[in-house]
PDB file of C-alpha atoms and ligand atoms in Angstrom:
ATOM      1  CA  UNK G   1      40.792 285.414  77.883  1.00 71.00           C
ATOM      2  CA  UNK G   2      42.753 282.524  77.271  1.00 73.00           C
ATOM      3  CA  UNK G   3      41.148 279.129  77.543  1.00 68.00           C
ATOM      4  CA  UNK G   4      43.195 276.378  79.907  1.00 73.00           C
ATOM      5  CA  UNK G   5      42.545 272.681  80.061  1.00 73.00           C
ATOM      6  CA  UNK G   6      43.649 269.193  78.709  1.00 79.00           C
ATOM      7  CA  UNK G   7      42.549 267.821  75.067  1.00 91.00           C
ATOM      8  CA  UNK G   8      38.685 266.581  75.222  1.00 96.00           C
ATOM      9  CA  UNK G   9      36.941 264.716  72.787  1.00 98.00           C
ATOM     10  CA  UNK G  10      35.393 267.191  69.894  1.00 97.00           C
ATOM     11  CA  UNK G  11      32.283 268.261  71.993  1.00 97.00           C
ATOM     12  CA  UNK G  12      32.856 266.676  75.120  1.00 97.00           C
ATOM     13  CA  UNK G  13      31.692 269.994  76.951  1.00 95.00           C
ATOM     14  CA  UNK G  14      29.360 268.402  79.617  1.00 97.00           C
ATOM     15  CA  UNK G  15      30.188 267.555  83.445  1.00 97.00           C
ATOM     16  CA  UNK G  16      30.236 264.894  84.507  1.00 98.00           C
ATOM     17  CA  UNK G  17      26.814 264.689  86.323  1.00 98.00           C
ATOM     18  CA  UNK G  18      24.789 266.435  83.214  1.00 98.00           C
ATOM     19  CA  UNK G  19      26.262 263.973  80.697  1.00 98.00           C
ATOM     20  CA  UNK G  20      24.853 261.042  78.979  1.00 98.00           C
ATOM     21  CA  UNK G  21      27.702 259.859  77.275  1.00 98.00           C
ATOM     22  CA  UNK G  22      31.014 259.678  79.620  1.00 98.00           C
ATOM     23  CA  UNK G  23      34.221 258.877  77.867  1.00 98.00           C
ATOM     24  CA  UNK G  24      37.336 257.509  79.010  1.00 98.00           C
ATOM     25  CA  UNK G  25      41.351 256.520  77.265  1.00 97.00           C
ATOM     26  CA  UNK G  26      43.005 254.187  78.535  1.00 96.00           C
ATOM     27  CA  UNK G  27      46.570 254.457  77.424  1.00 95.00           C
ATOM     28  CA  UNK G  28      47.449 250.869  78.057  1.00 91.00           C
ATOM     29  CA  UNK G  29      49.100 248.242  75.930  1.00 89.00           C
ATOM     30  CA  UNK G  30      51.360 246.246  77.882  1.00 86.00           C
ATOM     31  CA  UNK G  31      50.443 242.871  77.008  1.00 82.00           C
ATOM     32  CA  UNK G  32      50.473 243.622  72.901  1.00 79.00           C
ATOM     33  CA  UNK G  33      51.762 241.115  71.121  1.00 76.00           C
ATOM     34  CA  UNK G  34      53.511 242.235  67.678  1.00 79.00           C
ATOM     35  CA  UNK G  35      53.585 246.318  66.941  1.00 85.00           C
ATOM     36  CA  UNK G  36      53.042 248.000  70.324  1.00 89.00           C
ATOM     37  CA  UNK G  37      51.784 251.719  70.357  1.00 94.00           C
ATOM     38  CA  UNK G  38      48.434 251.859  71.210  1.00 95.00           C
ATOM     39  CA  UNK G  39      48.502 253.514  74.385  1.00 94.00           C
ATOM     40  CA  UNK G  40      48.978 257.151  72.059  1.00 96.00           C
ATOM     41  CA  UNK G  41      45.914 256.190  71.038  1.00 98.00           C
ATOM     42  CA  UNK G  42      43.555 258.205  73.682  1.00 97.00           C
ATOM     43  CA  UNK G  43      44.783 261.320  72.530  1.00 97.00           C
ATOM     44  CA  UNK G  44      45.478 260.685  68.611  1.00 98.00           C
ATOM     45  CA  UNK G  45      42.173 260.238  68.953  1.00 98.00           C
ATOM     46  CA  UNK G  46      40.508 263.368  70.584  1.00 98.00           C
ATOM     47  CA  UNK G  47      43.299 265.185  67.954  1.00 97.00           C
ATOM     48  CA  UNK G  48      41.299 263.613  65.373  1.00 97.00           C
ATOM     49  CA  UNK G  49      38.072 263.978  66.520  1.00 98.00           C
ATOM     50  CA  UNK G  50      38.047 267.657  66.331  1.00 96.00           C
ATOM     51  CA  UNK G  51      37.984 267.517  62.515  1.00 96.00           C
ATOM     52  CA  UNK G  52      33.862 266.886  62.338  1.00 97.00           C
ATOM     53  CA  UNK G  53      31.268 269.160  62.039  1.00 96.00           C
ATOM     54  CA  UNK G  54      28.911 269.308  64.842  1.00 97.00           C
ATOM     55  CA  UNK G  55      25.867 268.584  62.581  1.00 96.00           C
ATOM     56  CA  UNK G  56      25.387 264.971  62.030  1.00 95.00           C
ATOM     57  CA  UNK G  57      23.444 265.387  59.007  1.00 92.00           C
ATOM     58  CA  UNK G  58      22.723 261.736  58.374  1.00 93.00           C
ATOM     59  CA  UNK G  59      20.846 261.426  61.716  1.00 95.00           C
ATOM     60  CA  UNK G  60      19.892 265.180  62.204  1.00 95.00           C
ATOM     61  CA  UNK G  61      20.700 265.444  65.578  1.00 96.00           C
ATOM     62  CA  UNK G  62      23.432 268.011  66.260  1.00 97.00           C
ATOM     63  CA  UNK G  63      26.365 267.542  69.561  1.00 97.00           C
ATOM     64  CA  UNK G  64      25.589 271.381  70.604  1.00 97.00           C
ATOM     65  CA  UNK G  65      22.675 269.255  72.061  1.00 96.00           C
ATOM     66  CA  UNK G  66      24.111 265.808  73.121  1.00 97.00           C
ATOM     67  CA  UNK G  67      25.816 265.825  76.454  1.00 98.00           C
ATOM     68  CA  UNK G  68      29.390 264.019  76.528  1.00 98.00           C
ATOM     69  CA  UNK G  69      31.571 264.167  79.318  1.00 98.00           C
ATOM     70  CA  UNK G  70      35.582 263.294  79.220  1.00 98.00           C
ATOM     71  CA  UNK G  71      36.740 262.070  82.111  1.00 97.00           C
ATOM     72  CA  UNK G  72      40.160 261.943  81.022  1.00 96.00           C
ATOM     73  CA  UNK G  73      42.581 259.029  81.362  1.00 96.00           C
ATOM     74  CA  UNK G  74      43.406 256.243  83.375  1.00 95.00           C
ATOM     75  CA  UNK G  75      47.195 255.321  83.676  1.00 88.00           C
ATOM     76  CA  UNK G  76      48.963 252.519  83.713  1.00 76.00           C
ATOM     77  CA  UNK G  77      49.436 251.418  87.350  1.00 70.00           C
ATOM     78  CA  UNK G  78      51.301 248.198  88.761  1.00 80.00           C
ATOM     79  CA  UNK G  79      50.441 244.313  86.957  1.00 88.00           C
ATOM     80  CA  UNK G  80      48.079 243.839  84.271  1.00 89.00           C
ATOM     81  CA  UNK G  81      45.902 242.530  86.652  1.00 91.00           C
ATOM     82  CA  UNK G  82      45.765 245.662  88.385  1.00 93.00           C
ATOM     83  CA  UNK G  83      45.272 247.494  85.625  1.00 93.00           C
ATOM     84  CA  UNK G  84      42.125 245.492  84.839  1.00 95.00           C
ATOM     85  CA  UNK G  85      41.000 245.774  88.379  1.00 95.00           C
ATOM     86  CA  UNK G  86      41.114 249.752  88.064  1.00 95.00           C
ATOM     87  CA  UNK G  87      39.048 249.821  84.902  1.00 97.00           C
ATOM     88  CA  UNK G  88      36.330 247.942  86.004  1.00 97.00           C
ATOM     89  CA  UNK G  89      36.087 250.485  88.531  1.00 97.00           C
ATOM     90  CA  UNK G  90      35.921 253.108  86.975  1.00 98.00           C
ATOM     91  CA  UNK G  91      33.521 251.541  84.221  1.00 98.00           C
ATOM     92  CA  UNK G  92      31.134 250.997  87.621  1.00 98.00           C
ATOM     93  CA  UNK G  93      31.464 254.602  88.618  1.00 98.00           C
ATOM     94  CA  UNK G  94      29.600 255.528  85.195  1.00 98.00           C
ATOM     95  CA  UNK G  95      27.217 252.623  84.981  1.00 98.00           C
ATOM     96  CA  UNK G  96      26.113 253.527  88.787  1.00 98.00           C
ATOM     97  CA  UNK G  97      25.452 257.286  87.604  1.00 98.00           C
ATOM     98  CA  UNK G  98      23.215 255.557  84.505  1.00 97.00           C
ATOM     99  CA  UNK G  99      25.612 256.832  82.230  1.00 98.00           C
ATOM    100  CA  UNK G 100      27.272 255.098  78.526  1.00 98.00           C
ATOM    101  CA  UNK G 101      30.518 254.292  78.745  1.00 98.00           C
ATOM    102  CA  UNK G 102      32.619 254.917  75.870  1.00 98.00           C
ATOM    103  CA  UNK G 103      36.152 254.152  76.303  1.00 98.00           C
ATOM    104  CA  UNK G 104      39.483 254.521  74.081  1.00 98.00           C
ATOM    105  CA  UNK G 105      41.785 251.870  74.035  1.00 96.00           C
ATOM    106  CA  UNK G 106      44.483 250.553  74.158  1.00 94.00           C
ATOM    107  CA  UNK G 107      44.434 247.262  73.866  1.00 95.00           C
ATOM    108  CA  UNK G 108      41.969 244.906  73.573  1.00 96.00           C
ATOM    109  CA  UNK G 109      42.411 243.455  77.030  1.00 95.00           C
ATOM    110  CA  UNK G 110      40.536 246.303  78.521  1.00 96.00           C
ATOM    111  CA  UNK G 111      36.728 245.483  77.428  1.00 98.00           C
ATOM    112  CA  UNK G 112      36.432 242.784  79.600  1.00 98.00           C
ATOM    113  CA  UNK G 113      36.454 244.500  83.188  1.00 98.00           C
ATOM    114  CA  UNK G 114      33.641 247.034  81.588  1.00 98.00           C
ATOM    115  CA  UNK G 115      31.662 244.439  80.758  1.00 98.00           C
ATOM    116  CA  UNK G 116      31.734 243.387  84.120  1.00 98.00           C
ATOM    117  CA  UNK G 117      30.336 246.231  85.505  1.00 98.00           C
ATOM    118  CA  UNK G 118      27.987 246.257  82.989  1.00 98.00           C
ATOM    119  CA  UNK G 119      26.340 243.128  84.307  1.00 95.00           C
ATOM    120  CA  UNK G 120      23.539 241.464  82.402  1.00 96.00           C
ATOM    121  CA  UNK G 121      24.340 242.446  78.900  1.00 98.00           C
ATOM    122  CA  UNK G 122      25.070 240.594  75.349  1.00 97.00           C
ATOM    123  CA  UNK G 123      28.562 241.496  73.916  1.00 98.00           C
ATOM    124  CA  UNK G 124      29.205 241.971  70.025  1.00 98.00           C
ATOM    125  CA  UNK G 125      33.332 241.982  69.500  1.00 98.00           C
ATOM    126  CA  UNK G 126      34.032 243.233  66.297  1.00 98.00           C
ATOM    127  CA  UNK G 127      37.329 241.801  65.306  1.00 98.00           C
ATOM    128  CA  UNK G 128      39.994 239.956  63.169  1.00 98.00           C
ATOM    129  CA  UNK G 129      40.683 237.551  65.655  1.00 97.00           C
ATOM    130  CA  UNK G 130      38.685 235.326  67.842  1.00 97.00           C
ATOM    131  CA  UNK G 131      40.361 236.274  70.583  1.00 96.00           C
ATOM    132  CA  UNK G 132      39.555 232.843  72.496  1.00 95.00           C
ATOM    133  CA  UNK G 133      42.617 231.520  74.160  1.00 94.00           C
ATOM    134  CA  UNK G 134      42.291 230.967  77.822  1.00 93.00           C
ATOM    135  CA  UNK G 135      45.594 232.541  78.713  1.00 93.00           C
ATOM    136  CA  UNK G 136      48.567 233.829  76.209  1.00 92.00           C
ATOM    137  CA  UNK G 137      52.336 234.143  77.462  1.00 90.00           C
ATOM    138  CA  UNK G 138      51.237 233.190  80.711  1.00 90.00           C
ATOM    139  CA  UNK G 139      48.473 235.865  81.108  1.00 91.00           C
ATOM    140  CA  UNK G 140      44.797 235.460  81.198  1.00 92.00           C
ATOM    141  CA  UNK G 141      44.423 239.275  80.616  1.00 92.00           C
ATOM    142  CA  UNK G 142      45.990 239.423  77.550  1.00 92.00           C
ATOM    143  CA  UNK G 143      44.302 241.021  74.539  1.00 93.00           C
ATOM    144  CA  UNK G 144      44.709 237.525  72.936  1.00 93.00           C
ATOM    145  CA  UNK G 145      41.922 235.828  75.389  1.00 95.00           C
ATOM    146  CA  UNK G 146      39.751 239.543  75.555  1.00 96.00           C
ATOM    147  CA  UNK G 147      36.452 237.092  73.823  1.00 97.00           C
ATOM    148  CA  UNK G 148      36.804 234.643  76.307  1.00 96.00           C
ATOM    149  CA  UNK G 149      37.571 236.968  79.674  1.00 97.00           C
ATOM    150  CA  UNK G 150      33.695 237.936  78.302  1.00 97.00           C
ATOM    151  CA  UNK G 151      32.041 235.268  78.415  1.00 96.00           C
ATOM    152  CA  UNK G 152      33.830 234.304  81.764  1.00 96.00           C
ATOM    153  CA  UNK G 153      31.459 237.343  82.806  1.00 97.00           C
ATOM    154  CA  UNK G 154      28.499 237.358  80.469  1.00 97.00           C
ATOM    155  CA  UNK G 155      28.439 233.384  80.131  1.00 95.00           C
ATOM    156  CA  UNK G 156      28.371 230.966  77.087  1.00 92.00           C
ATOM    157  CA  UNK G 157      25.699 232.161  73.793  1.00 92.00           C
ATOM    158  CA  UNK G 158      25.750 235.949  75.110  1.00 96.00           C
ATOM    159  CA  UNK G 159      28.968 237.361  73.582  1.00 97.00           C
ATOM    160  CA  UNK G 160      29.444 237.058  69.782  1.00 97.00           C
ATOM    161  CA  UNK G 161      32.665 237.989  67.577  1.00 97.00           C
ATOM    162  CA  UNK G 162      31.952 239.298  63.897  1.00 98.00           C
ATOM    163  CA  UNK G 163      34.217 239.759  61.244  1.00 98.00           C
ATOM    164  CA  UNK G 164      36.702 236.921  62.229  1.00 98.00           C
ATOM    165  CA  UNK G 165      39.372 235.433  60.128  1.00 98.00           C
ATOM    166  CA  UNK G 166      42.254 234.317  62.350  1.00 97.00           C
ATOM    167  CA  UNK G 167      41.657 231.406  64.706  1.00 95.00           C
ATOM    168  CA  UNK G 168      44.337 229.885  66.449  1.00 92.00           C
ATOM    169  CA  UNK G 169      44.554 225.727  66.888  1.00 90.00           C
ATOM    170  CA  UNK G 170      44.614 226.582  70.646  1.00 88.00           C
ATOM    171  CA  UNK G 171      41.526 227.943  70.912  1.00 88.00           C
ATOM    172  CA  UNK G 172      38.396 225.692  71.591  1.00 87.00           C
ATOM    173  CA  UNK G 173      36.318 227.266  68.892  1.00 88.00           C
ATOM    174  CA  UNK G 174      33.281 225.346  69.767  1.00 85.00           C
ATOM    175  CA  UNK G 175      32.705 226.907  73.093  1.00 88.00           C
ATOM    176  CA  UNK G 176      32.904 230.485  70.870  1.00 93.00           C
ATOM    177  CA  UNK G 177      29.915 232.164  68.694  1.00 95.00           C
ATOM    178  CA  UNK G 178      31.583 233.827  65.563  1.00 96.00           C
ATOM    179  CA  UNK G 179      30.589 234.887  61.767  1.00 96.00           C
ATOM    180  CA  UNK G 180      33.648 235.147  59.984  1.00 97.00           C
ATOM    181  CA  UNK G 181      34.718 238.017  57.360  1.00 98.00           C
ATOM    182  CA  UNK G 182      34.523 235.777  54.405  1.00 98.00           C
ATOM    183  CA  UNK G 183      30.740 234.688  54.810  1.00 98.00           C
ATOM    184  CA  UNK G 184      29.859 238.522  55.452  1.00 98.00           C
ATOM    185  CA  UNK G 185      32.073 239.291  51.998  1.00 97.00           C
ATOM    186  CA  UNK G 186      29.471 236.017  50.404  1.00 98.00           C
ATOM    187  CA  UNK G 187      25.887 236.467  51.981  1.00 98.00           C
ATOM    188  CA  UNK G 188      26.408 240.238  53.030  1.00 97.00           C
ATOM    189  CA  UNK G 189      26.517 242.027  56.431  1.00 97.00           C
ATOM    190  CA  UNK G 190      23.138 242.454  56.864  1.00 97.00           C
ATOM    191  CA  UNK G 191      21.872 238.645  56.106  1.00 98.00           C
ATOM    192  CA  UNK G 192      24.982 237.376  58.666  1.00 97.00           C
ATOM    193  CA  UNK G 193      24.281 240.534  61.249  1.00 96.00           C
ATOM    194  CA  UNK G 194      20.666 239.253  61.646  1.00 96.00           C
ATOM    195  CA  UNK G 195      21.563 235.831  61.936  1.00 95.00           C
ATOM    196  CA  UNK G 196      23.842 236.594  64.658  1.00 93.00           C
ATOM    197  CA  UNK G 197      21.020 238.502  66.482  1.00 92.00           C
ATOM    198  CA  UNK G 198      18.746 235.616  66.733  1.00 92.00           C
ATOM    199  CA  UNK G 199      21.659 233.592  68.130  1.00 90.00           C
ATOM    200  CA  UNK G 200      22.325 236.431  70.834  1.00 90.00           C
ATOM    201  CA  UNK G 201      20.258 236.664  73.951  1.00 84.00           C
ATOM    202  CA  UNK G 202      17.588 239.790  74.052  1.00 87.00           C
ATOM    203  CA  UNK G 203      19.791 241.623  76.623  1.00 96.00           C
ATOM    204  CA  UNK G 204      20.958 245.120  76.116  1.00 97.00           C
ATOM    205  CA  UNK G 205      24.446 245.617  73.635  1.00 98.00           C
ATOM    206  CA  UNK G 206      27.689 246.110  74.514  1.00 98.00           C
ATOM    207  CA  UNK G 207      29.689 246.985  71.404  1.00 98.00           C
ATOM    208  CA  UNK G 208      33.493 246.360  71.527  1.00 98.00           C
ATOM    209  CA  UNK G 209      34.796 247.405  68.089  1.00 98.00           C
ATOM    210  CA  UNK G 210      38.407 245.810  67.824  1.00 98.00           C
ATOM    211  CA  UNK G 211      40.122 248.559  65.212  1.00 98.00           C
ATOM    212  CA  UNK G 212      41.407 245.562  63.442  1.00 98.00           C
ATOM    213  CA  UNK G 213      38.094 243.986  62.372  1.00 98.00           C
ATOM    214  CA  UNK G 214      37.799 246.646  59.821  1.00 98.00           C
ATOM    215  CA  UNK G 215      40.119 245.877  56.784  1.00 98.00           C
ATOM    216  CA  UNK G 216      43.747 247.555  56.782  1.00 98.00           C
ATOM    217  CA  UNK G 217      43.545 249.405  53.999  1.00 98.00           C
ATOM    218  CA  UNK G 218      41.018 251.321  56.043  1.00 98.00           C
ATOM    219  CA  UNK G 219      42.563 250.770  59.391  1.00 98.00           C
ATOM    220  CA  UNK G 220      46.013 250.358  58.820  1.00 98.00           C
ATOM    221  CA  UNK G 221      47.141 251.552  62.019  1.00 98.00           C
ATOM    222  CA  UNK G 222      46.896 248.693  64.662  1.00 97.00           C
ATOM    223  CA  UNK G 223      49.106 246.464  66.072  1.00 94.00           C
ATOM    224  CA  UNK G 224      48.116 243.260  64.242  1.00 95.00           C
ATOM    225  CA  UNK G 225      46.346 244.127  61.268  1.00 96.00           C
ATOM    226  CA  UNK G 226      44.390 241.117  59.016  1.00 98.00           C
ATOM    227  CA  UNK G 227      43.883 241.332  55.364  1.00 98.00           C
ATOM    228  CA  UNK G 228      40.200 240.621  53.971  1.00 98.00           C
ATOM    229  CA  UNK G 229      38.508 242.746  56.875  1.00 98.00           C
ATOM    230  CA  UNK G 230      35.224 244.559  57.212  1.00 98.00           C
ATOM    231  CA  UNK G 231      34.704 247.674  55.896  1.00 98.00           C
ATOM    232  CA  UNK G 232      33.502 251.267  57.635  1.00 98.00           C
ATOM    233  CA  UNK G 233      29.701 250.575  55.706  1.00 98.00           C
ATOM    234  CA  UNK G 234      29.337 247.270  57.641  1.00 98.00           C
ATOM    235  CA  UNK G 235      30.589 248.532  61.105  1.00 98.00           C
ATOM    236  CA  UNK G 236      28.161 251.513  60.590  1.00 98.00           C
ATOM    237  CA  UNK G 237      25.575 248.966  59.551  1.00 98.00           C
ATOM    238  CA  UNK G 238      25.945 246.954  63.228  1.00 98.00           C
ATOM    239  CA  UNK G 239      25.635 250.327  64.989  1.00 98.00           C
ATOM    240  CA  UNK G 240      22.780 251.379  63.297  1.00 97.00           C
ATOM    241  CA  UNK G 241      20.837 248.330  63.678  1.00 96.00           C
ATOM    242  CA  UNK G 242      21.407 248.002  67.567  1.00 97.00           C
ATOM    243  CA  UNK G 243      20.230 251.731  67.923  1.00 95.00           C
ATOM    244  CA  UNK G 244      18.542 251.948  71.193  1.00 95.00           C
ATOM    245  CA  UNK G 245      19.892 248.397  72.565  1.00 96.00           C
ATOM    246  CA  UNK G 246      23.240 250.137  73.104  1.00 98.00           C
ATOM    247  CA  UNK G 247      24.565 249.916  76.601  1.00 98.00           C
ATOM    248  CA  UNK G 248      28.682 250.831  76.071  1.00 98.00           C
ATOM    249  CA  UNK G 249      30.616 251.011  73.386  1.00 98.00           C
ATOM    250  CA  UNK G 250      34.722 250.921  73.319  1.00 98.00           C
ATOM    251  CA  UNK G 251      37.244 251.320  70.148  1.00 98.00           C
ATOM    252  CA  UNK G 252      40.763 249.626  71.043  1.00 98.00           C
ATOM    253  CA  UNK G 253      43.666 248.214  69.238  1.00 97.00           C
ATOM    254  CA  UNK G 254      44.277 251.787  67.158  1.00 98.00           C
ATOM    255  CA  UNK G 255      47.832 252.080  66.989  1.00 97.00           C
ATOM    256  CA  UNK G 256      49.264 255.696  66.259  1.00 98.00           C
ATOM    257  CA  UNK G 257      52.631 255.084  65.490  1.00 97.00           C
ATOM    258  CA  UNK G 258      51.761 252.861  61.930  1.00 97.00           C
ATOM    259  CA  UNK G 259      49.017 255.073  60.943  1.00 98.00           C
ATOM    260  CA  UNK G 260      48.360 257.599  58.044  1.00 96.00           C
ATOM    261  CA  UNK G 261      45.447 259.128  60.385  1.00 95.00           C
ATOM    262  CA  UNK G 262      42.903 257.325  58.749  1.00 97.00           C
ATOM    263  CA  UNK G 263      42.891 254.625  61.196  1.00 98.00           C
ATOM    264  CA  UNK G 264      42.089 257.581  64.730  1.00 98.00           C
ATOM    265  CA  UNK G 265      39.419 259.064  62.599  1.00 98.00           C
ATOM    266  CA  UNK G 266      37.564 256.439  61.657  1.00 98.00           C
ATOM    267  CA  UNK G 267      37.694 255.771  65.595  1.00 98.00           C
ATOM    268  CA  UNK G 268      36.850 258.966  66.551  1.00 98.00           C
ATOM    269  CA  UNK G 269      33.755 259.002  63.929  1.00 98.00           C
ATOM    270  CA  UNK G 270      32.905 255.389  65.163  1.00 98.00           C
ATOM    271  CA  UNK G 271      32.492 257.191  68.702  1.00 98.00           C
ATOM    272  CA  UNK G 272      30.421 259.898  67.376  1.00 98.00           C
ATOM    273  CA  UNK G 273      28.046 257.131  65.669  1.00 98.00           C
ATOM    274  CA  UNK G 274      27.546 255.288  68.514  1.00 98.00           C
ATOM    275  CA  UNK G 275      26.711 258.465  70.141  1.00 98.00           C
ATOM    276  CA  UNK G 276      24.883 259.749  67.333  1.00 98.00           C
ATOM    277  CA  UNK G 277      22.539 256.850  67.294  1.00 98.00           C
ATOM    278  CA  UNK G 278      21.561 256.222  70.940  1.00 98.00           C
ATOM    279  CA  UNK G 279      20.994 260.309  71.448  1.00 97.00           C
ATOM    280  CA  UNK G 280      18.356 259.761  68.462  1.00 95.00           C
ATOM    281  CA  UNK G 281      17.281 256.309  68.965  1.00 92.00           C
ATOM    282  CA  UNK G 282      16.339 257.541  72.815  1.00 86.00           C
ATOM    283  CA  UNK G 283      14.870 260.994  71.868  1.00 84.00           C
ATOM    284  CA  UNK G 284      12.578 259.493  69.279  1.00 67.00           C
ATOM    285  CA  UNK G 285      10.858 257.319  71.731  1.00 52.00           C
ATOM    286  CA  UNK G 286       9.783 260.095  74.385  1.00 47.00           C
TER     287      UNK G 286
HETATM  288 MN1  LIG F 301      40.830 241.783  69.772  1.00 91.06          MN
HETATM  289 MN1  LIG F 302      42.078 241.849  66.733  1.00 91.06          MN
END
């Protein structure tokens, strides 16, 4: 018998209700400032995803036993603001069933609203750009002022940006926590990664991985890409550390249409980290 149904995530077998891990795309990029195209990103990549192996050998667990649900998409609808308004919604809808939210940019300006609904949490941005203006082009919701839109919600010395190294004059820079790329290239990710951690507040992590943060000749399909970046070892090494204090993750900012595919796998196998490391880091303990 044939088999009908839409793309999922490699895996992403379980309903709704029996999952631990729900993901979502959100094919939205409307307020993109310089290559646009991240809204294919959603399903470049669930295309991609489908190229791992079950097995995660580095972590031995396996996703025959980790329950991940796709929910699907969420379209574009109306204003920005509207937009926003819809994801925070939905991001409550999984939070309320105790669930991690994964989601698939898009653009940056969707992490906010999900970290609303998350509530009490610390945020970790990895990213290129500070991302601190209070409004850009006339819109607060832009993907330009995503850093700031989070600590609107999670307050001042509880959202931190790592792997920096574009700051605009019009952002106020001391009202943001940041490490920048070139002091993790001089003391190492590790050293910087635990100094940021005593600066954060001992709430639970949301991780919002800005494609970008990572250097282009990795990730060289986003919409502004930033020489001198991060590489895949250091992003794994944030993950990693933060095991069980893991509360969301989302991957935005991958842009399809300038990509060689490197840039959706490494999303995709970002996901399956994240995933990877909460399924064990949560097993181990019972
Ligand atoms: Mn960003
Ligand atoms: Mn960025």
């Amino acid at each position: 018998m044939p088999i009908r149904g839409m793309l999922r995530f490699a895996d992403a077998v379980a309903s709704f209700e029996d999952a631990q891990f729900v993901i979502v795309g959100v094919p939205f990029d409307k307020t993109t400032t310089y290559r646009s195209g991240t809204r294919f990103a959603p399903t470049a990549v669930r295309e991609t995803s489908q190229t791992f192996e079950k097995e995660n050998f580095e972590h031995g667990v396996t996703f025959a036993d980790i329950p991940v649900h796709d929910a699907g998409d969420l379209f574009e609808e109306g204003t920005v603001d509207e937009m926003v308004a819809s994801i925070e919604e939905e991001a409550r809808r999984i939070v309320s069933a105790r669930k991690f939210p994964i989601f698939i940019g898009g653009e940056h300006s969707i992490s906010p609203p999900i970290v609303k609904a998350l509530g009490e949490v610390s945020v970790i941005t990895i990213d290129a750009h500070l991302d601190f203006r209070d409004e850009y082009q006339g819109l607060r919701n832009s993907h330009a002022c995503a850093h700031r839109r989070i600590v609107d919600h999670v307050g001042k010395g509880n959202a931190f940006a790592f792997g920096v190294r574009s700051i605009s004059g019009e952002e106020e820079v001391a009202d943001a926590l940041y490490a920048d790329a070139f002091r993790v290239h001089r003391e190492g990710c590790e050293k910087v990664f635990d100094d940021m951690l005593k600066k954060l507040s001992r709430r639970p992590v949301y991780l919002s991985l800005d494609i970008d943060g990572i250097d282009p000749s990795y990730a060289p399909g986003t919409g502004t890409p930033e020489p001198f970046g991060l590489t895949p070892w250091d992003v794994r090494h944030v993950i990693n550390r933060l095991g069980d204090r893991m509360v969301g993750f989302d991957v935005v900012e991958v842009c399809p249409p300038y990509d060689n595919g490197n840039t959706s796998i490494l999303a995709a196998r970002m996901m399956r980290e994240v995933m990877a490391v909460k399924w064990k880091s949560t097993h181990a303990k019972k």
